[in-house]
Amino acid sequence: MEPIATEVLGVDPSSPEHERIERAAAVLRAGGLVAFPTETVYGLGANALDAEAVRGIFRAKGRPAEDPLIVHLAGAAELPEVARGIPGIVRRLATRFWPGPLTLVLPKGPAIPPEVTAGLDTVAVRVPAHPVALALIRAAGIPVAAPSANRFGRASPTCARHVLDDLEGRIHLVLDAGPTTVGVESTVLDLTGPRPTILRPGGVPREALEEVLGPVEVAELTHAEGGAPSPGLSASHYAVTPELLVVESPAFLTPAVAARIGELLRAEAGRGRRVGAILATEDAVELPDATEVRRVGSAEDLEAVARGLFAAMRELEALGVEVIVARTFGRHGLGLAVHDRLRRAATRTLAP
Ligand code: TXA
Ligand code: MG
């Protein structure tokens, strides 16, 4: 594709400058591609009502056309513009979780072109909680289709630098408001089947949804390993260049898991490879010399772990590490999303 000059515009994360938002909104309305922060990860936005603009997203990311996009709205009041046959439960979910990291899959309305939904008759919708995202969508006056702003298959971007590393020269504008706060993508909840089903665990924990909905299924857990619960959710995703060995762990490292991580690192280092580790602050692991360590947060603070995960993967990659050993953090709360992302990014997943 022809290179595009990518403009970077700094914006205040809590009270974004009006004229900068207007400038970005004008690019969207003109059919351009704008990367912007949401509370989860940076998104790559285009006018969701403009099929050609939406095709631009797929070209810029190198994303296969059969992977549907999320439509971002400034408020639940705009839902009827993009979805139809909206079930009554949406009202309660929206009141509790929007704006926020919850995406709802609903029957698609006629205004949304098939490019957005990969030809499906359902549409994924969310209202993001970031002031910059909300200001941008409001100023543009249109629904904004946006996947994560990374090259297809790579770790999602949690700061503007990550977006530029993947997409500089391929998109028109990046709004830089610093790092995102949630760090993993939204929870995708399908409301079109017989039972509410989580297609992708994310920023809203299953337990929080169950307070509103009662028991919620997780497609992940009911599908065979490697199975895809929804079109874009292929088994291999969120990856970086180094090999990634993922050791399945409960939230708090047991001595057996710590020993396993140490063994793996020593074995790889012993073969002359540059090694890295992604651990919790308190994890006591015997590390070979020259291990590059990223401690993403306390295991008691899964929000910090989720926030730091993708950045840790990209940082170790940038350091030229050849193999990363990472651990999961159980499957409760945000641990489920962290587990899902690590498993999909993994070259190998190991039981302790
Ligand atoms: O937090 C997020 O959700 C971020 C920010 C930018 O909002 N967006 C994001 O988009 O992660 P993306 O495209 O990377 O992932 C969206 C996932 C896709 O993998 C796709 O499988 C699923 O949502 N999805 C979208 N539309 C769907 C539909 N109609 N039915 C089932 N799954 C759908
Ligand atoms: Mg993505």
Coordinates of N, CA, C and O in Angstrom, one line a residue, residues 70-234:
I70 N -15.7 -4.1 16.1 CA -16.6 -3.6 17.1 C -16.9 -2.1 16.7 O -16.1 -1.4 16.3
V71 N -18.2 -1.8 16.8 CA -18.7 -0.5 16.6 C -18.8 0.3 17.9 O -19.4 -0.2 18.9
H72 N -18.1 1.4 18.0 CA -18.0 2.2 19.2 C -19.0 3.4 19.1 O -19.1 4.1 18.1
L73 N -19.8 3.5 20.2 CA -20.8 4.6 20.3 C -20.5 5.5 21.5 O -19.7 5.1 22.4
A74 N -21.0 6.7 21.4 CA -20.8 7.7 22.5 C -21.8 7.5 23.7 O -21.6 8.0 24.8
G75 N -22.9 6.7 23.5 CA -23.8 6.4 24.5 C -24.8 5.3 24.1 O -25.0 5.1 22.9
A76 N -25.4 4.7 25.1 CA -26.4 3.6 24.8 C -27.6 4.1 24.0 O -28.2 3.4 23.3
A77 N -27.9 5.4 24.1 CA -29.0 6.0 23.4 C -28.9 5.8 21.9 O -29.9 5.8 21.1
E78 N -27.6 5.7 21.4 CA -27.4 5.5 19.9 C -27.5 4.1 19.4 O -27.4 3.8 18.2
L79 N -27.8 3.1 20.4 CA -27.8 1.7 20.0 C -28.8 1.4 18.8 O -28.5 0.7 17.9
P80 N -30.0 2.0 18.8 CA -30.9 1.8 17.7 C -30.4 2.1 16.3 O -31.0 1.7 15.3
E81 N -29.4 3.0 16.3 CA -28.8 3.3 15.0 C -28.0 2.2 14.4 O -27.7 2.2 13.2
V82 N -27.5 1.3 15.2 CA -26.7 0.2 14.7 C -27.2 -1.2 14.9 O -26.7 -2.1 14.2
A83 N -28.1 -1.4 15.9 CA -28.6 -2.7 16.2 C -30.1 -2.7 16.1 O -30.7 -1.6 16.2
R84 N -30.7 -3.9 16.0 CA -32.2 -4.0 16.1 C -32.6 -5.1 17.0 O -31.7 -5.9 17.4
G85 N -33.8 -5.3 17.3 CA -34.3 -6.4 18.2 C -33.5 -6.4 19.5 O -33.0 -7.5 19.9
I86 N -33.3 -5.3 20.1 CA -32.4 -5.2 21.3 C -33.1 -5.8 22.5 O -34.2 -5.3 22.9
P87 N -32.5 -6.9 23.1 CA -33.2 -7.5 24.2 C -33.2 -6.6 25.4 O -32.4 -5.7 25.6
G88 N -34.3 -6.8 26.3 CA -34.5 -5.9 27.4 C -33.3 -5.9 28.4 O -33.1 -4.9 29.0
I89 N -32.5 -7.0 28.5 CA -31.4 -7.1 29.4 C -30.3 -6.0 29.1 O -29.6 -5.6 30.0
V90 N -30.3 -5.6 27.9 CA -29.3 -4.6 27.5 C -29.3 -3.3 28.3 O -28.3 -2.8 28.6
R91 N -30.5 -2.9 28.6 CA -30.7 -1.7 29.4 C -29.9 -1.8 30.8 O -29.2 -0.9 31.2
R92 N -30.1 -3.0 31.4 CA -29.4 -3.2 32.7 C -27.9 -3.3 32.6 O -27.2 -2.8 33.4
L93 N -27.5 -4.0 31.5 CA -26.1 -4.2 31.3 C -25.4 -2.8 31.0 O -24.4 -2.5 31.5
A94 N -26.1 -2.0 30.2 CA -25.6 -0.7 29.8 C -25.5 0.2 31.0 O -24.6 1.0 31.2
T95 N -26.6 0.2 31.8 CA -26.6 1.0 33.0 C -25.4 0.7 34.0 O -24.7 1.6 34.5
R96 N -25.1 -0.6 34.1 CA -24.1 -1.0 35.0 C -22.7 -0.9 34.4 O -21.7 -0.5 35.1
F97 N -22.5 -1.2 33.1 CA -21.2 -1.4 32.6 C -20.7 -0.4 31.5 O -19.6 -0.4 31.1
W98 N -21.6 0.4 31.0 CA -21.3 1.5 30.0 C -21.3 2.8 30.6 O -22.2 3.1 31.4
P99 N -20.4 3.7 30.2 CA -19.2 3.4 29.4 C -18.3 2.4 30.1 O -18.1 2.6 31.3
G100 N -17.7 1.5 29.3 CA -16.8 0.6 30.0 C -16.4 -0.6 29.0 O -16.9 -0.7 27.9
P101 N -15.5 -1.5 29.5 CA -15.0 -2.5 28.7 C -15.9 -3.7 28.4 O -15.4 -4.9 28.6
L102 N -17.1 -3.5 28.0 CA -18.0 -4.6 27.7 C -18.6 -4.4 26.3 O -19.1 -3.3 26.0
T103 N -18.4 -5.4 25.4 CA -18.9 -5.3 24.1 C -20.1 -6.3 24.0 O -19.9 -7.4 24.4
L104 N -21.2 -5.8 23.4 CA -22.4 -6.7 23.3 C -22.6 -7.1 21.8 O -22.5 -6.2 20.9
V105 N -22.8 -8.4 21.6 CA -23.1 -8.8 20.2 C -24.6 -8.9 20.1 O -25.3 -9.6 20.9
L106 N -25.2 -8.1 19.2 CA -26.6 -8.0 19.0 C -27.0 -8.2 17.5 O -26.1 -8.1 16.7
P107 N -28.3 -8.3 17.2 CA -28.7 -8.4 15.8 C -28.3 -7.0 15.1 O -28.5 -6.0 15.7
K108 N -27.8 -7.1 13.9 CA -27.3 -6.0 13.2 C -28.4 -5.1 12.6 O -29.4 -5.6 12.1
G109 N -28.3 -3.8 12.7 CA -29.2 -2.9 12.0 C -28.8 -2.7 10.6 O -27.6 -2.9 10.2
P110 N -29.7 -2.2 9.8 CA -29.4 -2.1 8.3 C -28.4 -1.0 8.0 O -27.8 -1.0 6.9
A111 N -28.1 0.0 8.8 CA -27.2 1.1 8.5 C -25.7 0.6 8.5 O -24.9 1.2 7.9
I112 N -25.5 -0.5 9.1 CA -24.1 -1.0 9.2 C -23.8 -1.9 8.0 O -24.4 -2.9 7.8
P113 N -22.7 -1.5 7.2 CA -22.4 -2.2 6.0 C -21.8 -3.6 6.4 O -21.2 -3.7 7.5
P114 N -21.9 -4.6 5.5 CA -21.4 -5.9 5.8 C -19.9 -6.0 6.1 O -19.5 -6.9 6.7
E115 N -19.2 -5.0 5.5 CA -17.7 -5.0 5.8 C -17.4 -5.0 7.3 O -16.4 -5.6 7.7
V116 N -18.2 -4.3 8.0 CA -18.0 -4.1 9.5 C -18.1 -5.4 10.2 O -17.3 -5.8 11.1
T117 N -19.1 -6.2 9.8 CA -19.5 -7.4 10.6 C -19.0 -8.7 9.9 O -19.4 -9.8 10.2
A118 N -18.2 -8.5 8.8 CA -17.7 -9.7 8.1 C -18.9 -10.5 7.5 O -18.9 -11.7 7.5
G119 N -20.0 -9.8 7.1 CA -21.1 -10.5 6.5 C -22.1 -11.1 7.5 O -23.1 -11.7 7.1
L120 N -21.7 -11.1 8.8 CA -22.6 -11.7 9.8 C -23.9 -10.8 10.0 O -23.9 -9.6 9.7
D121 N -25.0 -11.4 10.5 CA -26.2 -10.6 10.7 C -26.2 -10.1 12.2 O -27.2 -9.7 12.7
T122 N -25.1 -10.2 12.9 CA -24.9 -9.6 14.2 C -23.9 -8.5 14.2 O -23.0 -8.5 13.3
V123 N -24.0 -7.6 15.2 CA -23.0 -6.5 15.2 C -22.5 -6.4 16.7 O -23.3 -6.6 17.6
A124 N -21.2 -6.2 16.9 CA -20.6 -6.0 18.2 C -20.5 -4.5 18.5 O -20.1 -3.8 17.6
V125 N -21.0 -4.1 19.7 CA -21.1 -2.7 20.0 C -20.6 -2.4 21.4 O -20.8 -3.2 22.3
R126 N -19.9 -1.3 21.5 CA -19.6 -0.9 22.9 C -19.4 0.6 23.0 O -19.2 1.3 22.0
V127 N -19.6 1.1 24.3 CA -19.4 2.5 24.6 C -18.1 2.6 25.5 O -18.1 2.1 26.6
P128 N -17.0 3.1 24.9 CA -15.8 3.1 25.7 C -15.7 4.1 26.8 O -16.5 5.1 26.7
A129 N -14.9 3.9 27.8 CA -15.0 4.8 29.0 C -13.9 5.9 28.9 O -13.8 6.7 29.8
H130 N -13.1 5.9 27.9 CA -12.0 6.9 27.9 C -12.6 8.3 27.4 O -13.2 8.3 26.4
P131 N -12.2 9.3 28.1 CA -12.7 10.7 27.7 C -12.4 11.0 26.3 O -13.1 11.7 25.6
V132 N -11.2 10.6 25.8 CA -10.7 11.0 24.5 C -11.6 10.2 23.5 O -12.0 10.8 22.5
A133 N -11.8 8.9 23.7 CA -12.6 8.2 22.8 C -14.1 8.7 22.7 O -14.6 8.9 21.6
L134 N -14.6 9.0 23.9 CA -16.0 9.6 23.9 C -16.1 10.9 23.2 O -17.0 11.1 22.4
A135 N -15.1 11.8 23.4 CA -15.1 13.1 22.8 C -15.0 13.0 21.3 O -15.7 13.7 20.5
L136 N -14.2 12.0 20.9 CA -13.9 11.8 19.4 C -15.2 11.3 18.7 O -15.6 11.8 17.7
I137 N -15.8 10.3 19.3 CA -17.0 9.7 18.7 C -18.2 10.8 18.7 O -18.9 10.9 17.7
R138 N -18.3 11.5 19.8 CA -19.3 12.6 19.8 C -19.1 13.6 18.8 O -20.0 14.0 18.1
A139 N -17.8 14.1 18.7 CA -17.5 15.2 17.7 C -17.7 14.7 16.3 O -18.1 15.4 15.4
A140 N -17.3 13.4 16.0 CA -17.5 12.9 14.7 C -18.9 12.8 14.3 O -19.3 12.9 13.1
G141 N -19.8 12.5 15.3 CA -21.2 12.4 15.0 C -21.6 11.1 14.3 O -22.7 11.1 13.7
I142 N -20.7 10.1 14.3 CA -21.0 8.9 13.6 C -20.5 7.7 14.5 O -19.7 7.9 15.4
P143 N -21.1 6.5 14.3 CA -20.5 5.3 15.0 C -19.1 5.0 14.4 O -18.9 5.2 13.2
V144 N -18.2 4.6 15.3 CA -16.8 4.4 14.9 C -16.5 2.9 15.0 O -16.5 2.4 16.1
A145 N -16.2 2.3 13.8 CA -15.7 0.9 13.8 C -14.2 0.9 14.2 O -13.4 1.7 13.6
A146 N -13.8 0.1 15.2 CA -12.4 0.1 15.6 C -12.0 -1.2 16.2 O -12.5 -1.6 17.2
P147 N -11.1 -1.9 15.5 CA -10.4 -3.0 16.1 C -9.2 -2.4 16.9 O -9.0 -1.2 16.9
S148 N -8.5 -3.3 17.6 CA -7.2 -2.8 18.3 C -6.3 -2.3 17.2 O -6.2 -2.9 16.1
A149 N -5.5 -1.3 17.5 CA -4.6 -0.6 16.5 C -3.3 -1.3 16.4 O -2.2 -0.6 16.5
N150 N -3.2 -2.6 16.1 CA -2.0 -3.3 15.9 C -2.1 -4.0 14.6 O -3.1 -4.2 14.0
R151 N -0.9 -4.4 14.0 CA -0.9 -5.3 12.9 C -1.6 -6.6 13.3 O -1.4 -7.1 14.4
F152 N -2.3 -7.2 12.3 CA -3.1 -8.4 12.6 C -2.2 -9.5 13.3 O -1.1 -9.7 12.8
G153 N -2.7 -10.0 14.4 CA -2.0 -11.1 15.0 C -1.0 -10.7 16.1 O -0.5 -11.5 16.9
R154 N -0.8 -9.4 16.2 CA 0.2 -8.9 17.2 C -0.5 -8.5 18.5 O -1.7 -8.3 18.6
A155 N 0.4 -8.3 19.5 CA -0.1 -7.9 20.8 C -0.8 -6.5 20.7 O -0.3 -5.6 19.9
S156 N -1.9 -6.3 21.4 CA -2.6 -5.0 21.3 C -1.8 -3.9 21.9 O -1.1 -4.1 22.8
P157 N -2.0 -2.7 21.3 CA -1.2 -1.5 21.7 C -1.8 -0.8 23.0 O -3.0 -0.5 23.0
T158 N -1.0 -0.6 24.0 CA -1.5 0.1 25.2 C -0.9 1.5 25.3 O -1.1 2.2 26.3
C159 N -0.1 1.9 24.3 CA 0.3 3.3 24.2 C 0.6 3.7 22.7 O 0.6 2.8 21.9
A160 N 0.7 5.0 22.5 CA 0.8 5.4 21.1 C 2.1 4.9 20.4 O 2.1 4.6 19.2
R161 N 3.2 4.7 21.2 CA 4.4 4.1 20.6 C 4.1 2.7 20.0 O 4.6 2.4 18.9
H162 N 3.4 1.9 20.7 CA 3.0 0.6 20.1 C 2.3 0.7 18.8 O 2.5 -0.1 17.9
V163 N 1.4 1.7 18.7 CA 0.6 1.9 17.5 C 1.5 2.3 16.4 O 1.5 1.7 15.3
L164 N 2.4 3.2 16.6 CA 3.4 3.7 15.6 C 4.3 2.5 15.2 O 4.6 2.4 14.0
D165 N 4.7 1.7 16.1 CA 5.6 0.6 15.8 C 5.0 -0.3 14.8 O 5.6 -0.9 13.9
D166 N 3.7 -0.5 14.9 CA 3.0 -1.4 13.9 C 2.4 -0.7 12.7 O 2.3 -1.3 11.6
L167 N 1.9 0.6 12.8 CA 1.1 1.1 11.8 C 1.6 2.5 11.2 O 0.9 3.1 10.4
E168 N 2.8 2.9 11.6 CA 3.2 4.2 11.1 C 3.3 4.1 9.5 O 3.8 3.1 9.0
G169 N 2.8 5.1 8.9 CA 2.9 5.1 7.4 C 1.7 4.4 6.8 O 1.5 4.4 5.6
R170 N 0.8 3.9 7.6 CA -0.4 3.2 7.1 C -1.7 3.8 7.6 O -2.8 3.4 7.1
I171 N -1.6 4.8 8.5 CA -2.9 5.4 9.0 C -2.6 6.9 9.0 O -1.5 7.4 9.0
H172 N -3.7 7.7 9.1 CA -3.6 9.2 9.0 C -3.2 9.8 10.3 O -2.4 10.8 10.3
L173 N -3.7 9.4 11.4 CA -3.5 10.2 12.7 C -3.5 9.2 13.9 O -4.3 8.2 13.9
V174 N -2.7 9.6 14.9 CA -2.8 8.9 16.2 C -3.0 10.0 17.3 O -2.3 11.0 17.3
L175 N -4.0 9.8 18.0 CA -4.2 10.7 19.2 C -3.5 10.0 20.4 O -3.8 8.9 20.8
D176 N -2.5 10.7 20.9 CA -1.6 10.2 22.0 C -2.1 10.7 23.3 O -1.8 11.9 23.6
A177 N -2.7 9.9 24.1 CA -3.1 10.4 25.5 C -2.4 9.5 26.5 O -2.9 9.4 27.6
G178 N -1.2 9.0 26.2 CA -0.5 8.2 27.2 C -1.1 6.8 27.3 O -1.9 6.3 26.5
P179 N -0.6 6.0 28.3 CA -0.9 4.6 28.4 C -2.4 4.4 28.8 O -3.0 5.2 29.4
T180 N -2.9 3.2 28.3 CA -4.3 2.9 28.7 C -4.4 2.3 30.1 O -3.3 1.9 30.6
T181 N -5.6 2.3 30.7 CA -5.6 1.9 32.1 C -6.0 0.4 32.3 O -5.6 -0.2 33.3
V182 N -6.8 -0.1 31.4 CA -7.3 -1.5 31.6 C -6.2 -2.5 31.1 O -5.9 -3.5 31.7
G183 N -5.8 -2.2 29.9 CA -4.7 -3.0 29.3 C -5.0 -4.3 28.5 O -4.2 -4.7 27.7
V184 N -6.1 -4.9 28.8 CA -6.6 -6.0 28.0 C -7.9 -5.5 27.3 O -8.6 -4.6 27.9
E185 N -8.3 -6.1 26.2 CA -9.5 -5.6 25.5 C -10.8 -5.9 26.2 O -10.8 -6.6 27.2
S186 N -11.9 -5.4 25.7 CA -13.2 -5.6 26.3 C -13.6 -7.0 26.3 O -13.2 -7.8 25.5
T187 N -14.5 -7.3 27.2 CA -15.2 -8.6 27.2 C -16.3 -8.6 26.1 O -17.1 -7.7 26.1
V188 N -16.2 -9.6 25.3 CA -17.2 -9.7 24.2 C -18.3 -10.7 24.6 O -18.1 -11.9 24.9
L189 N -19.5 -10.2 24.8 CA -20.7 -11.0 25.3 C -21.7 -11.1 24.2 O -22.3 -10.1 23.8
D190 N -22.0 -12.3 23.8 CA -23.0 -12.6 22.8 C -24.4 -12.7 23.4 O -24.6 -13.6 24.2
L191 N -25.3 -11.9 23.0 CA -26.7 -11.9 23.5 C -27.6 -12.4 22.5 O -28.8 -12.3 22.6
T192 N -27.1 -13.0 21.4 CA -28.0 -13.5 20.3 C -28.3 -15.0 20.4 O -29.2 -15.5 19.6
G193 N -27.7 -15.7 21.3 CA -27.9 -17.1 21.4 C -28.9 -17.4 22.5 O -29.5 -16.5 23.1
P194 N -29.1 -18.7 22.8 CA -30.1 -19.1 23.8 C -29.6 -18.6 25.2 O -30.5 -18.4 26.1
R195 N -28.4 -18.5 25.5 CA -27.8 -18.1 26.8 C -26.7 -17.1 26.5 O -26.0 -17.2 25.6
P196 N -26.6 -16.0 27.4 CA -25.5 -15.1 27.3 C -24.2 -15.8 27.4 O -24.0 -16.6 28.3
T197 N -23.3 -15.5 26.4 CA -22.1 -16.3 26.3 C -20.9 -15.3 26.1 O -21.0 -14.5 25.2
I198 N -19.9 -15.5 26.9 CA -18.7 -14.7 26.7 C -17.9 -15.3 25.6 O -17.4 -16.4 25.6
L199 N -17.7 -14.5 24.5 CA -16.9 -15.0 23.4 C -15.4 -14.7 23.6 O -14.6 -15.4 23.1
R200 N -15.2 -13.6 24.3 CA -13.8 -13.2 24.6 C -13.8 -12.6 26.0 O -14.4 -11.6 26.2
P201 N -13.1 -13.3 27.0 CA -13.0 -12.7 28.3 C -12.2 -11.4 28.2 O -11.3 -11.3 27.4
G202 N -12.5 -10.4 29.0 CA -11.8 -9.1 28.9 C -12.0 -8.3 30.1 O -12.1 -8.8 31.3
G203 N -12.0 -7.0 30.0 CA -12.0 -6.0 31.1 C -13.1 -6.1 32.1 O -12.9 -5.7 33.2
V204 N -14.3 -6.6 31.7 CA -15.3 -6.8 32.7 C -15.3 -8.3 33.0 O -15.5 -9.1 32.2
P205 N -15.0 -8.6 34.3 CA -14.9 -10.0 34.7 C -16.2 -10.8 34.6 O -17.3 -10.2 34.7
R206 N -16.2 -12.0 34.3 CA -17.3 -12.9 34.2 C -18.2 -12.8 35.5 O -19.4 -12.7 35.4
E207 N -17.5 -12.7 36.7 CA -18.2 -12.6 37.9 C -19.1 -11.4 38.0 O -20.2 -11.4 38.6
A208 N -18.6 -10.3 37.4 CA -19.4 -9.0 37.5 C -20.6 -9.2 36.6 O -21.7 -8.7 36.9
L209 N -20.5 -9.8 35.4 CA -21.6 -10.0 34.5 C -22.7 -10.9 35.2 O -23.9 -10.7 35.1
E210 N -22.2 -11.9 35.9 CA -23.1 -12.9 36.6 C -23.9 -12.2 37.7 O -25.0 -12.7 38.0
E211 N -23.4 -11.1 38.2 CA -24.2 -10.4 39.2 C -25.5 -9.9 38.6 O -26.5 -9.7 39.2
V212 N -25.4 -9.6 37.3 CA -26.6 -9.0 36.6 C -27.4 -10.1 35.9 O -28.6 -10.1 35.8
L213 N -26.7 -11.1 35.3 CA -27.3 -12.0 34.4 C -27.5 -13.4 35.0 O -28.2 -14.2 34.3
G214 N -27.0 -13.7 36.1 CA -26.9 -15.1 36.6 C -25.8 -15.8 35.8 O -25.0 -15.1 35.2
P215 N -25.9 -17.2 35.7 CA -24.7 -17.9 35.1 C -24.5 -17.5 33.7 O -25.4 -17.4 32.9
V216 N -23.2 -17.3 33.4 CA -22.8 -16.9 32.0 C -21.8 -17.9 31.5 O -20.9 -18.3 32.2
E217 N -22.0 -18.4 30.3 CA -21.1 -19.3 29.7 C -19.9 -18.6 29.2 O -19.9 -17.5 28.8
V218 N -18.7 -19.3 29.1 CA -17.6 -18.8 28.4 C -17.2 -19.8 27.3 O -16.9 -20.9 27.5
A219 N -17.3 -19.2 26.1 CA -17.2 -20.1 24.9 C -15.8 -20.8 24.9 O -15.7 -21.9 24.6
E220 N -14.8 -20.0 25.3 CA -13.5 -20.5 25.6 C -13.4 -21.9 26.2 O -12.7 -22.8 25.8
L221 N -14.1 -22.0 27.3 CA -14.0 -23.1 28.2 C -14.8 -24.3 27.6 O -14.6 -25.5 28.0
T222 N -15.8 -24.0 26.8 CA -16.6 -25.1 26.2 C -16.1 -25.6 24.9 O -16.5 -26.6 24.4
H223 N -15.2 -24.8 24.3 CA -14.7 -25.2 23.0 C -13.4 -26.0 23.1 O -12.7 -25.9 24.1
A224 N -13.2 -26.9 22.2 CA -12.0 -27.7 22.2 C -10.8 -26.7 22.0 O -10.9 -25.7 21.5
E225 N -9.7 -27.1 22.6 CA -8.5 -26.3 22.5 C -8.2 -25.9 21.1 O -8.3 -26.7 20.2
G226 N -8.0 -24.6 20.8 CA -7.8 -24.1 19.5 C -9.0 -23.8 18.7 O -9.0 -23.3 17.6
G227 N -10.2 -24.2 19.2 CA -11.4 -23.9 18.5 C -11.7 -22.4 18.6 O -11.2 -21.7 19.4
A228 N -12.5 -21.9 17.6 CA -12.7 -20.4 17.6 C -14.2 -20.2 17.8 O -15.1 -20.5 17.1
P229 N -14.5 -19.5 19.0 CA -15.9 -19.2 19.4 C -16.5 -18.2 18.5 O -17.7 -18.1 18.3
S230 N -15.7 -17.3 17.9 CA -16.3 -16.3 17.0 C -15.2 -16.0 15.9 O -14.1 -16.3 16.1
P231 N -15.6 -15.5 14.8 CA -14.8 -15.5 13.6 C -13.4 -15.0 13.9 O -12.5 -15.6 13.6
G232 N -13.1 -13.9 14.4 CA -11.7 -13.4 14.5 C -10.9 -14.0 15.7 O -9.8 -13.7 15.9
L233 N -11.6 -14.9 16.5 CA -10.9 -15.3 17.7 C -10.1 -16.6 17.4 O -10.3 -17.6 18.0
S234 N -9.1 -16.5 16.5 CA -8.3 -17.7 16.1 C -7.4 -18.0 17.3 O -7.2 -17.1 18.2

